[in-house]
């Protein structure tokens, strides 16, 4: 379900001075370029777009596909700047009539669905341009969340990392270590697993919820106590599409403080109580769609071959000794034939196929108006 | 989150009981040849033989099926072993100079071996000369004097001490010091030099009071114990190696370090012999190596056997491992391929007989045991019924075939008999015949196939305790190799002298590594098999009872399928001989399919009913119709980004660097693990050293020592195209209404390809199908989301049972599969097991092993488990071996975890890689290059040695000294408890032994899990140390228990093994 596009088949500009822009309105494309370093004002861009599409008399909204394949709005100078600077290398712009636009359509999710109804947040923005516009929460894709705050001890933090097929690496390392526990026998040193390093720019670092020297207590609900470093590594990798780690942060100052409970924990240093407020609320269960995200069901991709119910085949096999090479590619061929005949409602199959047929020579000729401009590679 | 909490099944008592009836873990028997043998002993009365190893193991062998195993607590090398003849007692000397007494006892009529006493000689008590304790620092030789139950110990210092065997205590006042000897030696011989260490001790054949003491310097004395005086002196001047006292006691043969031996006679008048009667250097006149051991045996037909090891001319043959057998004018120099450890003759020992009359000579070598028949002219070798050298060429793969039909078995046996020259009718059968095998005839025949580096496949009878060689198939003859295979092995008559004779079959040198066998599959109903090798050769063979001469048809299949930008830089393909070739009876090749590029075959499967063979390499897989001899399908599985397998010009540099680095790592790793394996069981010291070595080697330059990167598997990991498994099934792939032949292939990157096959139906009453082409159409492609390598694929029928093998159902040998209910396919990856419905592939059940346990799947197999309580109750389960060496069992198709046991040390990578499961819940893995450990997961199907020995011995005094055995409950539970408290007062050995040898009929899961044993330990120890407990104490204890738990984990494993081998 977390599909996104991450590769384009367009021309590369090695000297990133200019940003190629591919603007789409309905079935029409326009190509032009912008200066990456001086993109200019949003208003100028808006005029340029409506001008190149010859739609100066219609109210439109503008959106773009970000690196994660999500459709995000362009409605002020800031997100315009962001769009241009993050274009790699092509900036894909989608234009939609405002009356067709659906307010909910920006944000994460499958791009094709959104494309039909592009969001319009611009109307308000145009009217009150002086104010900085912040998109509604739905326009953001969750990268991480702190969960189960209510059932965990305050010293622990359960962090969920979402990997929406994004190219960003999870980006952290773990190591062996010892931690001190309070046991009935007194203080006791027990072996533990710790975060040892964060990859700059990785998902783990960008969330700000994990830090070096945090002790890893659980991985997806399984305690790591008694497990070796290699075992924990394998567990994390096996759960990497939906990784939930419970940590005991090395820095206990940023813990979530629950009202009324603080007094009941006399053992805690007072600076936790009086410390700075918890992490910004944006991290907390924002955009949390339980039904969607809780299912860590990674659906395996199954491609049905074009097998008809068994008929006596009248076609003769290839002569003995020669390999019927067509067999290997026959599925592709048949599907291709089926797809060209079929309705456009089979886009999901296209994508599934394209992920498996990443080899360019196996790539399918998609019908016009399909998703061919996004390149064949899809990560699911 | 909830799903994790409810993962484990609630403890349903009924199910728990059933589990106990179905599953039990036992390590039952070790097949093959003991790794690194170091000592040999033979009991001529019981006719049993003992072999000791460098890891401290003691193995006793008698008649086939009579096997007893013991393990010293310290993994020190066993340097000497001596039987007390007829008593079933064995005295072992380790290289730490400790002596251990082992006893064969009987419990419920079954013999078992246990260590009863040990004796650590008092070490050099400081340098305190006033110490009353004798200096016993290093024992060089041991002699058991059976009549008086004493043992004479010769030491490095030249003294001989006497030890009371039943109690293992030193006998005071009997010691023969070097001074006692020197007193009776003439002054001119003495000349101020020491006598050197005691080199040899021999008992007088008739008079138990006399012993022969040989000193390193060459002096031999006959010591009269009763008179405490020197009886006779032989003034040898050549450095002594060994002595043999001839029957009757009048002749003594000594062998020396210069390669000579000498005869001395007792009845030469006075008590002093100055010169030997005869001295000879058999391989002179040039300098020779030492003769390390000599035996001299008399024959009724006149003449003597002189048998000695070594003595070869230093310059020309100094590197040979030889034993020479000389009788009258006949001299044979037995030329072995590995070092000679020890040898003995099987001969008459009863005092009534006038002559020794040796029947057989048994030579223990580093890598095999060779027995020669000394009564048949020509002294032919006697085929050994056990101790087979599995590793005569390195084992590269193994497979097990269960329930082999009697017909195929008979054909195999006869093919094997034609292969090896049959001994003449009057020839000696296996001379080591002690004991009785009590095990029942195996209910079914099991065949173990091992593929070897030299291109051979060996067929072993794995039905019983003794692994017996049945037949050897060599594929090398088909190919042209650089040096002609057959010629090099032929007995090249070099020079006439020394008269070398090649003996033994250990030949570790492979002519061509490309010949190595990678995968084997055998159809037990048709006698057809497929052997696939390192250079991409796939050979289809058929069992034939008569020799024939025929050409092999050759076909090649290009698995790259025109993939561009690829150059194969690996080895070339093997070129087969053209034209008809003569083939002996046995498996004869029919078709050779060559994969291109010629990478090693990674998966192979055979369907004899459809006459199809499927094979996979790191590049793709192919399907071949061997009836029409035409390829059906080839499919490339390479990922376009797979630079390593593609070997494209750009990636070349990188991959070379990478492979270099990997190979260095491998070397380093193997050094470390090799060190560990040498110890086999684990001495703490070695363990610690190995850990140190591991820590010392830098893992990666830029990282701190132990750090692991958390990154999901990407699609273009290298070697993602490797085909890991192939499978044929008659199932529903197209639609739910029609089933038909299908082929399944799984790759390293988690892809599964399913092809629907169009196989023309065979005519009625004929097994040949019409001459129509087989077609394959891709039906399904499954990409597992987690992209872990697919380890196994199996289709389950409507009742959730695996589909039968080809011909099994059509010949009414198995229940026909349920074709009514919906079929399902079980796909096991390295991380998860998943069951999908068919024909619509949708996930039904799954178990994420790695996500839950952090271990990865190495081997899986579907096995049937019969209940001990009810014979008819059978469950099919999935047995799985993980990278941590644990064995897990899961229900099928529910995929519920049933039981798990620690089985192999996780450091033992080669052991884990070699594991093979049988159909009935047993398994094999290599514990050393030459030994398979057999284990069973089934509570019912257990193959273990059961035997008894006729021991004549009043052993009451010994038994009485053992404390009463209240430990049934204690030892029954956790042997680990005893181990973890080494400070156990009194005799730790006793405690240990009770733990070691106690039987626990149903080892429950909890007992074997280290966690529970560990907690029991701590409880125990705390109880012991009640008193004033300070915080420091507690801390210290915690540190200790942590450590001991670690040790316990490893020890309990060995313990479990030791126990299980002794269980009745």
Tab-separated table of C-alpha atoms in Angstrom, chain A residues 4 14 52 74 80 89 99 105 126 128 138 144 158 178 185 228 260-261 280 282 286 292 296 299-300 308 327 353 355:
chain	number	residue	atom	x	y	z
A	4	UNK	CA	5.776	5.633	-4.293
A	14	UNK	CA	24.776	16.943	-14.325
A	52	UNK	CA	2.457	27.905	-20.625
A	74	UNK	CA	2.688	24.442	-4.143
A	80	UNK	CA	7.695	26.381	-3.992
A	89	UNK	CA	16.377	16.005	-11.209
A	99	UNK	CA	-13.392	23.271	-8.786
A	105	UNK	CA	-6.005	14.750	-1.859
A	126	UNK	CA	-4.273	33.820	-2.454
A	128	UNK	CA	-4.563	36.116	2.661
A	138	UNK	CA	-3.150	15.172	6.228
A	144	UNK	CA	7.865	8.145	12.945
A	158	UNK	CA	8.347	3.140	21.992
A	178	UNK	CA	26.054	-3.471	29.665
A	185	UNK	CA	19.886	-8.594	44.892
A	228	UNK	CA	22.821	-11.716	20.864
A	260	UNK	CA	-0.444	13.215	38.113
A	261	UNK	CA	1.997	10.391	37.701
A	280	UNK	CA	6.983	18.578	19.703
A	282	UNK	CA	4.017	16.692	15.689
A	286	UNK	CA	0.002	12.424	14.397
A	292	UNK	CA	-3.879	1.385	7.741
A	296	UNK	CA	2.243	-4.762	9.074
A	299	UNK	CA	1.531	-8.302	1.028
A	300	UNK	CA	3.691	-10.481	-1.119
A	308	UNK	CA	-6.265	-20.078	-19.280
A	327	UNK	CA	8.175	-19.326	-22.476
A	353	UNK	CA	4.462	-5.812	-12.921
A	355	UNK	CA	8.342	-3.645	-10.044
